[in-house]
GROMACS .gro file of C-alpha atoms in nm:
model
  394
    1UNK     CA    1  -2.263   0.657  -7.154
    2UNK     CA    2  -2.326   0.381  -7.400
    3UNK     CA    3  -2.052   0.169  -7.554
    4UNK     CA    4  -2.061   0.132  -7.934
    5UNK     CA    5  -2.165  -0.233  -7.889
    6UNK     CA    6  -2.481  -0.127  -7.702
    7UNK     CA    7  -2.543   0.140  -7.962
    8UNK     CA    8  -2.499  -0.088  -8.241
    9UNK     CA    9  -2.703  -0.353  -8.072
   10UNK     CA   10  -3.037  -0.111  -8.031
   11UNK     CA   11  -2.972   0.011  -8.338
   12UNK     CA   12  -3.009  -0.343  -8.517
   13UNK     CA   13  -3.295  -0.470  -8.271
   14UNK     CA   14  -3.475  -0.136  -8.398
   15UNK     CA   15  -3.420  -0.176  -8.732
   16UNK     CA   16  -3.553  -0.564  -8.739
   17UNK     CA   17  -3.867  -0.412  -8.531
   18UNK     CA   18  -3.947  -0.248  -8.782
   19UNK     CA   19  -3.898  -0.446  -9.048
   20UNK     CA   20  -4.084  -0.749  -8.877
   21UNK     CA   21  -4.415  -0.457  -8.794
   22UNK     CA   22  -4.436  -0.370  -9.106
   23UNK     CA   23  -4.355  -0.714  -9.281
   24UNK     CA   24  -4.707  -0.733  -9.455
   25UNK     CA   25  -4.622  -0.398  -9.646
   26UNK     CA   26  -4.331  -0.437  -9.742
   27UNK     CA   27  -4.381  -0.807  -9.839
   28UNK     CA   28  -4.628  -0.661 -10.144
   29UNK     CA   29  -4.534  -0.493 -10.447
   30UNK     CA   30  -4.714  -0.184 -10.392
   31UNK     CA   31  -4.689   0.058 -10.095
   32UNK     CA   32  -4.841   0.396  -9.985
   33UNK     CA   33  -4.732   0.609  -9.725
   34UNK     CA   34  -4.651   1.010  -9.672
   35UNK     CA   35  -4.330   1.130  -9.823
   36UNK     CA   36  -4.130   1.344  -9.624
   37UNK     CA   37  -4.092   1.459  -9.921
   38UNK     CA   38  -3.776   1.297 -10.031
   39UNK     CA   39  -3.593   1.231 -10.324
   40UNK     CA   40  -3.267   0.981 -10.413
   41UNK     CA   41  -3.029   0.973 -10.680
   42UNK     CA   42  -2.728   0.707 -10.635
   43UNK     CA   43  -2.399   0.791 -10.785
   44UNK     CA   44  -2.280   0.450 -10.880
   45UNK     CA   45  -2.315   0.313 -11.282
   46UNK     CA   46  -2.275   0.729 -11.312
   47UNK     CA   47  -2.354   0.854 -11.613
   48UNK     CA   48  -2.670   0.594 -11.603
   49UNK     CA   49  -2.845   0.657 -11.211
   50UNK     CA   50  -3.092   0.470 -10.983
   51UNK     CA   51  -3.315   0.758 -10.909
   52UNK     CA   52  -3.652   0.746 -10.700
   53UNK     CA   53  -3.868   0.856 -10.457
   54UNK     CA   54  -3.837   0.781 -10.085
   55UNK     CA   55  -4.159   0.660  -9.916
   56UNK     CA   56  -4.228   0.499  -9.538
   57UNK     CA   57  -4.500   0.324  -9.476
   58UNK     CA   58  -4.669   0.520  -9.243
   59UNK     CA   59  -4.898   0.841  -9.290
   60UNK     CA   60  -4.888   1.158  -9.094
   61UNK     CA   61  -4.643   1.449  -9.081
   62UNK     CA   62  -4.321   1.248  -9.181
   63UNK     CA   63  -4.124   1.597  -9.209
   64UNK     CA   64  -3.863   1.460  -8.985
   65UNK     CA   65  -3.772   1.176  -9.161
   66UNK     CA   66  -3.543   1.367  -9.421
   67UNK     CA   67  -3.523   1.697  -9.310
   68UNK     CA   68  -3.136   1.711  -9.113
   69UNK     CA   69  -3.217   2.051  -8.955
   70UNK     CA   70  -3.438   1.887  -8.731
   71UNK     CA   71  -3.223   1.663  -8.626
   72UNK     CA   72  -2.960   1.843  -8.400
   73UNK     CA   73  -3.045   1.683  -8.036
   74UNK     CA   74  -3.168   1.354  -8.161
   75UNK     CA   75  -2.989   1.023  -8.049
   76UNK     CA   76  -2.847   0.818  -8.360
   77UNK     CA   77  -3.095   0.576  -8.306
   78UNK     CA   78  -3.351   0.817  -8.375
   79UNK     CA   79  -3.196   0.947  -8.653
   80UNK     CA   80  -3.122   0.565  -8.812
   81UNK     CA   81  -3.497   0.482  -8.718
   82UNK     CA   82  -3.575   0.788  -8.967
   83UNK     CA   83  -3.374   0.696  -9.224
   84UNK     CA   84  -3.444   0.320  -9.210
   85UNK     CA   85  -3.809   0.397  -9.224
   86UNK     CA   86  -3.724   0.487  -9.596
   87UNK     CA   87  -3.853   0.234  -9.868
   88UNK     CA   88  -3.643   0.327 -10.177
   89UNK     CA   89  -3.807   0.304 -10.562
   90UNK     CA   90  -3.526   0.343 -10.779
   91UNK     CA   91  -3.530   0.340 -11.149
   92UNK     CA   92  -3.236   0.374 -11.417
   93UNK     CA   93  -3.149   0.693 -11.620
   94UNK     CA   94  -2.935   0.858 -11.782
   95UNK     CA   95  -2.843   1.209 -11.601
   96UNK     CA   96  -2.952   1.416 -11.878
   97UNK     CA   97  -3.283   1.250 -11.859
   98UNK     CA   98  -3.467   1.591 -11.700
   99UNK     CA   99  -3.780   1.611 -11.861
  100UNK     CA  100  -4.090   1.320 -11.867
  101UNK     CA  101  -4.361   1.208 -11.709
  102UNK     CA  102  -4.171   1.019 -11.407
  103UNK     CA  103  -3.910   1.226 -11.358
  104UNK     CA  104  -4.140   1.517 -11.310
  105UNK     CA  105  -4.342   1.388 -11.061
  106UNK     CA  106  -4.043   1.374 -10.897
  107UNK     CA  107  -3.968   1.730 -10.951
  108UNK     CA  108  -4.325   1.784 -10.839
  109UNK     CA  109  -4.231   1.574 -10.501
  110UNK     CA  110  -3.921   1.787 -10.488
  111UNK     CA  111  -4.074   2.075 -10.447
  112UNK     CA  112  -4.373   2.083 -10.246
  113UNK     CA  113  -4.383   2.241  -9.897
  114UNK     CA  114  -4.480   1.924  -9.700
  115UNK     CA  115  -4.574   1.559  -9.717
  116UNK     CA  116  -4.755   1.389 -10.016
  117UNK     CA  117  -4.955   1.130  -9.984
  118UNK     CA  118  -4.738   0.875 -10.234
  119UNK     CA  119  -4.783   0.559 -10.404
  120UNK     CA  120  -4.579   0.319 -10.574
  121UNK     CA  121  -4.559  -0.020 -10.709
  122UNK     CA  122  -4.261  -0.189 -10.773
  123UNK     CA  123  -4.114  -0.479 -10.982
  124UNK     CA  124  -4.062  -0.682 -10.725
  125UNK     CA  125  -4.115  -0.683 -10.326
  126UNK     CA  126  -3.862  -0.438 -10.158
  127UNK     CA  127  -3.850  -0.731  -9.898
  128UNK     CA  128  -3.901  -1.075  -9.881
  129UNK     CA  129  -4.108  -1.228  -9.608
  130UNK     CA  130  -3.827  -1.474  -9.510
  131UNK     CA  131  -3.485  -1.429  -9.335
  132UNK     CA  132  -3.540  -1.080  -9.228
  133UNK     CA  133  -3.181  -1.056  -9.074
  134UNK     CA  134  -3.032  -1.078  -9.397
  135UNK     CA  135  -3.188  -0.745  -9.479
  136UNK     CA  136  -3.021  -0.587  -9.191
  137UNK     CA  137  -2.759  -0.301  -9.364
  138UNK     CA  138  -2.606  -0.116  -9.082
  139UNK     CA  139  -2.185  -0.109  -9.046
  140UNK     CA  140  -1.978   0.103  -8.934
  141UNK     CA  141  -1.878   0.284  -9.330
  142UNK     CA  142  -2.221   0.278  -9.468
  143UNK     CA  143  -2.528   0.530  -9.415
  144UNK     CA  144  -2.788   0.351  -9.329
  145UNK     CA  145  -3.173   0.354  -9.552
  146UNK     CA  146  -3.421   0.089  -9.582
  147UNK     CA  147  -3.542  -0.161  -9.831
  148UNK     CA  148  -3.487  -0.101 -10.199
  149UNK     CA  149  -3.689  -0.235 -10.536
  150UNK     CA  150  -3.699  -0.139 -10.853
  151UNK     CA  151  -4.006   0.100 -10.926
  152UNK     CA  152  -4.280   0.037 -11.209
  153UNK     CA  153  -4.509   0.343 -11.107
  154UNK     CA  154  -4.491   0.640 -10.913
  155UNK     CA  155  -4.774   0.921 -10.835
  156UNK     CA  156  -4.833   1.162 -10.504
  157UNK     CA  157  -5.102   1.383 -10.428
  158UNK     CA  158  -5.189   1.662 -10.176
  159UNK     CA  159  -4.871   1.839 -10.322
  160UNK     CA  160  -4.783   2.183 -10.202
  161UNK     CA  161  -4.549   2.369 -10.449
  162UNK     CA  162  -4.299   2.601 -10.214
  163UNK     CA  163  -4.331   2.924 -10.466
  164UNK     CA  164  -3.933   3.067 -10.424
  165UNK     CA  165  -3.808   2.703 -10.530
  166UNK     CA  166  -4.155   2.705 -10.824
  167UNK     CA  167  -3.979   3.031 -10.937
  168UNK     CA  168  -3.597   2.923 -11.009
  169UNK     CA  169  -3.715   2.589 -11.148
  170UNK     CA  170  -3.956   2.788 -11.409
  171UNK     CA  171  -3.615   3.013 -11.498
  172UNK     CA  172  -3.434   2.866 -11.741
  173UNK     CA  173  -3.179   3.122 -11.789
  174UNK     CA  174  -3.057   3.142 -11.447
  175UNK     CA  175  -2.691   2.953 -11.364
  176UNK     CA  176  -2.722   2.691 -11.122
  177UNK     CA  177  -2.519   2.870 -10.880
  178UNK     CA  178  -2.688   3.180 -10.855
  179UNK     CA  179  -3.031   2.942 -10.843
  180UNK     CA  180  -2.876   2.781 -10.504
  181UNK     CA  181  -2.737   3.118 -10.346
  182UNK     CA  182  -3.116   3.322 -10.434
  183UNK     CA  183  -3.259   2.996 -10.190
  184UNK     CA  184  -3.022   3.015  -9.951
  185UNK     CA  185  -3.093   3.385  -9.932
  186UNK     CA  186  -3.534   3.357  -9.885
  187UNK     CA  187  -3.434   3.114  -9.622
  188UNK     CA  188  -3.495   2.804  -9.764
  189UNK     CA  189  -3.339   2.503  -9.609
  190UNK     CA  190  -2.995   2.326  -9.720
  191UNK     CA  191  -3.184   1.995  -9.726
  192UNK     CA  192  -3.454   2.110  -9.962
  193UNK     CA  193  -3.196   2.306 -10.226
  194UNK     CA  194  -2.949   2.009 -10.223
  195UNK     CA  195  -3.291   1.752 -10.290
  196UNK     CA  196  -3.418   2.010 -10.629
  197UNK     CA  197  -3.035   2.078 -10.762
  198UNK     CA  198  -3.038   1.661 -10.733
  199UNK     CA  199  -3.290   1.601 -10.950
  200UNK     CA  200  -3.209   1.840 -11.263
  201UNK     CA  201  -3.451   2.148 -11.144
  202UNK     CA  202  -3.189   2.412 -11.129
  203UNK     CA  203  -2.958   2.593 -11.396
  204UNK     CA  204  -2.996   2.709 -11.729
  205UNK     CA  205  -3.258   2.499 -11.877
  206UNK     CA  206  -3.049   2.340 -12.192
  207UNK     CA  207  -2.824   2.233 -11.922
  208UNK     CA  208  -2.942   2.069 -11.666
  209UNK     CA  209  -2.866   1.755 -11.532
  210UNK     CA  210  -2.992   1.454 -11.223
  211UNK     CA  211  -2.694   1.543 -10.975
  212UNK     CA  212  -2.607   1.238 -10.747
  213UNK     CA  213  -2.755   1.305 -10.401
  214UNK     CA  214  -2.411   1.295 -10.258
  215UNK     CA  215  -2.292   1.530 -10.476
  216UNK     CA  216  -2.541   1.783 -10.474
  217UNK     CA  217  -2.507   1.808 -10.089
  218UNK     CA  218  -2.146   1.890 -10.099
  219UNK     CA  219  -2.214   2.108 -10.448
  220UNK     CA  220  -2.491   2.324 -10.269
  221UNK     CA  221  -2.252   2.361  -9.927
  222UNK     CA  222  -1.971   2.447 -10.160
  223UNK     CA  223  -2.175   2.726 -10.367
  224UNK     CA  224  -2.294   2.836 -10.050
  225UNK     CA  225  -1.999   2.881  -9.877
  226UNK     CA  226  -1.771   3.028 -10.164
  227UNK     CA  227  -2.016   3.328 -10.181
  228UNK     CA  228  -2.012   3.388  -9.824
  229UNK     CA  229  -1.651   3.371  -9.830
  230UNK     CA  230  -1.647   3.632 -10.092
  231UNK     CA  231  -1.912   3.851  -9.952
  232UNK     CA  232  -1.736   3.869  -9.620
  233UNK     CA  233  -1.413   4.034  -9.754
  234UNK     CA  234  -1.509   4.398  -9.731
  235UNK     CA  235  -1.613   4.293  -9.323
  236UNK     CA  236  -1.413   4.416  -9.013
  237UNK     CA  237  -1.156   4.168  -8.881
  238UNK     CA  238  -1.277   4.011  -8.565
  239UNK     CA  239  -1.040   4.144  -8.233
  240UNK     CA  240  -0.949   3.791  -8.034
  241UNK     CA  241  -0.859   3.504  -8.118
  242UNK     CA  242  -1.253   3.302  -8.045
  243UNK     CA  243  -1.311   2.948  -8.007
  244UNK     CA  244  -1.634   2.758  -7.958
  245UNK     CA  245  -1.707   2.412  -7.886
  246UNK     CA  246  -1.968   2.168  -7.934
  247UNK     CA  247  -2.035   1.779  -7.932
  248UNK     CA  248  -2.313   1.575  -8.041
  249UNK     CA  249  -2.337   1.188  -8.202
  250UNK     CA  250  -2.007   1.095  -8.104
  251UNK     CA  251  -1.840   1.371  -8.289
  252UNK     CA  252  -1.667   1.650  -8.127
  253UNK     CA  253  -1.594   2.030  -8.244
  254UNK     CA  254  -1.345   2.303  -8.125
  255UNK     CA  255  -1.353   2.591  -8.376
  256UNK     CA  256  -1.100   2.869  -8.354
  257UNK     CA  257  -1.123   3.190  -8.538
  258UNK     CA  258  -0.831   3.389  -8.593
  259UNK     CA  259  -0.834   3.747  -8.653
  260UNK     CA  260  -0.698   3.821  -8.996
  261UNK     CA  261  -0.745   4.049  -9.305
  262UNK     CA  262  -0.791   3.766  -9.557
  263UNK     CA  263  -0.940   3.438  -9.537
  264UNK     CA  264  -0.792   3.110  -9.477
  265UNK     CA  265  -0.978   2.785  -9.383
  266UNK     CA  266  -0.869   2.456  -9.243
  267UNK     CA  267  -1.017   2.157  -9.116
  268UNK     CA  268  -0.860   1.896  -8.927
  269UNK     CA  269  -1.053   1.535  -8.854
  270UNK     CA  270  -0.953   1.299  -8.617
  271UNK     CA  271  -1.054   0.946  -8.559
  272UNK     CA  272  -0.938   0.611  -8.380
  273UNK     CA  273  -0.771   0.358  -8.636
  274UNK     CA  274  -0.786  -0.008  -8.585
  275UNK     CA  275  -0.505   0.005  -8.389
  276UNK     CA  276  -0.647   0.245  -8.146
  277UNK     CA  277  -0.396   0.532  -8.269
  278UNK     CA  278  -0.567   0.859  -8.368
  279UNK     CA  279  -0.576   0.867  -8.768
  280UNK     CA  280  -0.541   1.240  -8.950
  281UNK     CA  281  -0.692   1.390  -9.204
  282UNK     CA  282  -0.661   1.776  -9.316
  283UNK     CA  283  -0.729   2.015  -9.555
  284UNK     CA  284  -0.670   2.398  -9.594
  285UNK     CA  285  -0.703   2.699  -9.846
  286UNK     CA  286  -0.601   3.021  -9.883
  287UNK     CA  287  -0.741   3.315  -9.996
  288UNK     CA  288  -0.702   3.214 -10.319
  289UNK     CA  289  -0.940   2.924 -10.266
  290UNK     CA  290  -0.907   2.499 -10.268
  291UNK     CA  291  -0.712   2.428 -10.525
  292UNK     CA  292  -0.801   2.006 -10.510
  293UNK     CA  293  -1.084   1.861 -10.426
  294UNK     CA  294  -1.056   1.766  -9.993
  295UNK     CA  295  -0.965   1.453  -9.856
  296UNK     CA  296  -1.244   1.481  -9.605
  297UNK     CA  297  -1.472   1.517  -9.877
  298UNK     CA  298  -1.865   1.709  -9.836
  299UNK     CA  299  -1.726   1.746  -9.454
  300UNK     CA  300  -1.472   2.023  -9.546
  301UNK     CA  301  -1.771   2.222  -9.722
  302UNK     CA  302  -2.022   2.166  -9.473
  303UNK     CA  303  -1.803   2.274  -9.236
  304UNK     CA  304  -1.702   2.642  -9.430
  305UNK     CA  305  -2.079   2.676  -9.511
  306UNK     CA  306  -2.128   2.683  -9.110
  307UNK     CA  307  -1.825   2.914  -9.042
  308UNK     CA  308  -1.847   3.136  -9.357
  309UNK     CA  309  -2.258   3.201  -9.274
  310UNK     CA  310  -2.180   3.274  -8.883
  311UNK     CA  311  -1.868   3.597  -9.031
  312UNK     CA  312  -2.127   3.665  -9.251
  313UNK     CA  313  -2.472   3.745  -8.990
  314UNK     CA  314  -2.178   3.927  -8.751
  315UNK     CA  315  -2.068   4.112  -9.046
  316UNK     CA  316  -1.716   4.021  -8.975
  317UNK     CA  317  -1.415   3.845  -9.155
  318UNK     CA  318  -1.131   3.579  -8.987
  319UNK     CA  319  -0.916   3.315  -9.089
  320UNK     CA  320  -1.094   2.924  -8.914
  321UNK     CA  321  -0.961   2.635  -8.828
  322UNK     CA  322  -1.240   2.369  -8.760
  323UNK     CA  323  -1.125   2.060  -8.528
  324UNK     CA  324  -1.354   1.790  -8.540
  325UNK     CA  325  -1.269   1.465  -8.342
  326UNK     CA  326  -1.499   1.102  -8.425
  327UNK     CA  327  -1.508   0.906  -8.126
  328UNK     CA  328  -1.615   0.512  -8.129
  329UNK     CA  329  -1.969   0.584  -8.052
  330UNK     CA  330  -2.043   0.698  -8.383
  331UNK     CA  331  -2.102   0.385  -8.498
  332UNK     CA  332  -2.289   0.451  -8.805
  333UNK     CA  333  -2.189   0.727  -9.058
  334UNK     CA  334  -2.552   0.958  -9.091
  335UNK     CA  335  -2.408   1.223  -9.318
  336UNK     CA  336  -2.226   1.533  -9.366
  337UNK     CA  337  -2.532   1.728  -9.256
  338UNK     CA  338  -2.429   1.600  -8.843
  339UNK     CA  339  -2.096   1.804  -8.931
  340UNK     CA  340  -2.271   2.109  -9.077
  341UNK     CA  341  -2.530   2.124  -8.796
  342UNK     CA  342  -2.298   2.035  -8.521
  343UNK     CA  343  -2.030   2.340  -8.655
  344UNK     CA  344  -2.367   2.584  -8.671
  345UNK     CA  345  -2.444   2.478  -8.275
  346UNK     CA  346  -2.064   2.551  -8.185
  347UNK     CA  347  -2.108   2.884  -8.370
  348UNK     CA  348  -2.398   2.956  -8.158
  349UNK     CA  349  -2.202   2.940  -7.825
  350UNK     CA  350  -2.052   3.204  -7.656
  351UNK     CA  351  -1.700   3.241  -7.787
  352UNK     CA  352  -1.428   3.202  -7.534
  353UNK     CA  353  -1.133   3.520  -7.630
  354UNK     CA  354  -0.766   3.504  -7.621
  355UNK     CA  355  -0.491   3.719  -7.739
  356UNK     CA  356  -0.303   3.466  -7.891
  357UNK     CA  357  -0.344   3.175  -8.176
  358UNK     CA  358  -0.149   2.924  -7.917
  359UNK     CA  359  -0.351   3.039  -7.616
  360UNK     CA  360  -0.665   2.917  -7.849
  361UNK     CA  361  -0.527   2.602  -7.963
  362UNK     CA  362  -0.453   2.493  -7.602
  363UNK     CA  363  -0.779   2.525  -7.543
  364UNK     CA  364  -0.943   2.407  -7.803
  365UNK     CA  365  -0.738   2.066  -7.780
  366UNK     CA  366  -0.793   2.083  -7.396
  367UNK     CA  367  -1.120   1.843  -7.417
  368UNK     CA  368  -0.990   1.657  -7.703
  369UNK     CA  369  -0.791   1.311  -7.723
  370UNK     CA  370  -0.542   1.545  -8.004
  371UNK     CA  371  -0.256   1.758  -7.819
  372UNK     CA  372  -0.207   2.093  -7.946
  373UNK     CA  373   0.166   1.992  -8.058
  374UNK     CA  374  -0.063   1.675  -8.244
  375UNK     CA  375  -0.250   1.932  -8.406
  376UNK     CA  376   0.031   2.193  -8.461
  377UNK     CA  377   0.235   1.930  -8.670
  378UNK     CA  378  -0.126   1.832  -8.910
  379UNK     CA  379  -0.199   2.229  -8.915
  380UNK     CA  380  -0.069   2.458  -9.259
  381UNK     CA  381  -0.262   2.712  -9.137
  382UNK     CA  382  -0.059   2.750  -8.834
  383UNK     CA  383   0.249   2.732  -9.034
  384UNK     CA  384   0.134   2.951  -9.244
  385UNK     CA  385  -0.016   3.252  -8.966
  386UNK     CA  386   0.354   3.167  -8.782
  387UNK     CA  387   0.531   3.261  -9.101
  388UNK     CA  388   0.361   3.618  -9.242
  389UNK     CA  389   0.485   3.866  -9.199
  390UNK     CA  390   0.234   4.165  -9.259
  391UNK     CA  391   0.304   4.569  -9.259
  392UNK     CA  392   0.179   4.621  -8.898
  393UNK     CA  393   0.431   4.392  -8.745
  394UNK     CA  394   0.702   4.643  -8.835
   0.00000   0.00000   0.00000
């Protein structure tokens, strides 16, 4: 296995690869190229956003480059070499700013079925022709994309409209949450609703707003996830206590459902700290729901979207506890969609049964660096399941 030096090392001889092959492009102020499609709006100077399209400069099927469902069995250097491929136009506006001509070509972008053939220029270079290291943006906290510039004009062609997302854009009376759960539910992708709520095409018309990219991933997970939850009350319990497992990019999952008439939810990440102790965080709810926004942020959502949609195809309910562990190797954060994904590929395993909530725990912590009295003490949930005391106990 490779250390996270050696990862981090190919990872920055890729990325100055390709920024020294494809120097001449990106040294100009105009570039053309096949857009995955893909779509960015930043969060910071919020309510006033950098929002643009997101263009390589290659042609071809680029579906891969921002489309996370494909990328479950992908090294992170393939996945950084996607994202880094990226050439970011950004422009400045004001979230409310829905309607015109540039932000609906990139509505148009947003929707279509497949890649558009793209062109921008830009107000200056997105990189200079000198000193490429200096471009070089991978650490160990931020995701990683490619060269930014401020755009002057945008257009794409060979645009495909997909017709279910054409449908809740053109309804202006439906809430934004219902909008997100009718996608969900004709099968389109997480990736693609997150990328249309993002730039103001969902909700009721006289409300709609450019939703930070980061927060419309964890809004459309959330959404998601709640309605699941809610759907799956009327389901039979499960019988045995299930866990499944499942590791991928450094990251490792053990998650244990518990059979139970109402629904609980906790998630418990684990990393190494600088000082090579294993740092905590958690967060839990009831049936009653979160009642704060988690300290693990989108990953506490994209992991419920995972567990809630799995209850709902068996047509089952269960209280979950989701452990995920971070080792070293992930040396560059890729997004919450690596959590969603890898929780959906645990799901997918055969469960391994036991009668009791400690037999489970033992074995979920028995390939992780966390002891099941580590994750006993960090657990409400177990405090909580220890504690009820319910009518059939009696």
């Amino acid at each position: 296995m490779s250390t996270p030096a050696e990862i981090k090392r190919r990872l920055e001889q890729n990325w100055l690869e390709f920024l020294k092959a494809n120097s001449a492009k990106l040294s100009m102020d105009s570039l053309d190229g096949s857009s995955p499609p893909s779509v960015f709006v930043g969060r910071y100077g919020y309510p006033k956003v950098r929002v643009g399209p997101m263009i390589p400069p290659v042609h071809g099927d680029t579906t891969a480059y921002d489309k996370s469902e494909m990328w479950v069995g992908k090294s992170l250097e393939e996945i950084a070499n996607f994202r880094l491929s990226l050439v970011r136009g950004v422009s400045s506006l004001s979230v409310g700013q829905t309607e015109g001509r540039y932000i609906e070509q990139l509505q148009e972008l947003a929707m279509s079925e497949r890649p558009a053939e793209s062109e921008a220029t830009f107000e200056k270079r997105p990189l200079a022709d000198t000193d490429l290291a200096r471009e070089l943006r991978l650490n160990s906290e931020a995701a990683p994309f490619g060269p930014a510039a401020p755009i002057k004009t945008f257009k794409a062609s060979s645009l495909s409209a997909d017709q279910k997302i054409e449908a809740a854009f053109y309804d202006g009376d439906m809430k934004a949450a219902d909008a997100v759960i009718e996608l969900y539910e004709k099968g389109v992708e997480s990736s693609r609703i997150h990328r249309v709520l993002s730039v103001g095409m969902l909700g009721v018309k006289k409300n709609r707003k450019l939703v930070p990219t980061r927060w419309s991933i964890t809004a459309t997970d959330d959404m998601i996830s709640a309605r699941l939850v809610k759907q799956n009350e009327t389901n039979a319990e499960i019988t045995f206590h299930e866990v499944r497992q499942f590791s991928h990019l450094g990251n490792y999952y053990s998650v244990i459902l518990v059979p139970d008439s109402v629904w609980s939810f906790e998630m418990i990440e684990s990393w190494y700290a600088g000082d090579g102790k294993m740092a905590v965080g958690a967060d839990y709810e009831d049936a009653r729901g979160l009642d704060h926004y988690p300290s693990i942020a989108g990953a506490y959502f994209a992991a419920r979207l995972a567990v809630a949609e799995h209850l709902s195809k068996r047509n089952r309910k269960s209280a979950a506890l989701v452990l995920r562990e971070i080792h070293p190797e992930y040396v560059m954060p890729v997004g919450v969609w690596q959590i969603r994904e890898g929780v959906r590929e645990a799901m997918k395993k055969p469960a391994a049964n036991f009668d009791s909530l400690e037999s489970a725990l033992a074995f979920a912590c028995s390939t992780m660096s966390q002891s099941k009295t580590e994750i006993t003490r960090h657990s409400q949930m177990c405090r909580s399941l220890r504690s009820q005391t319910r009518i059939t106990d009696f």
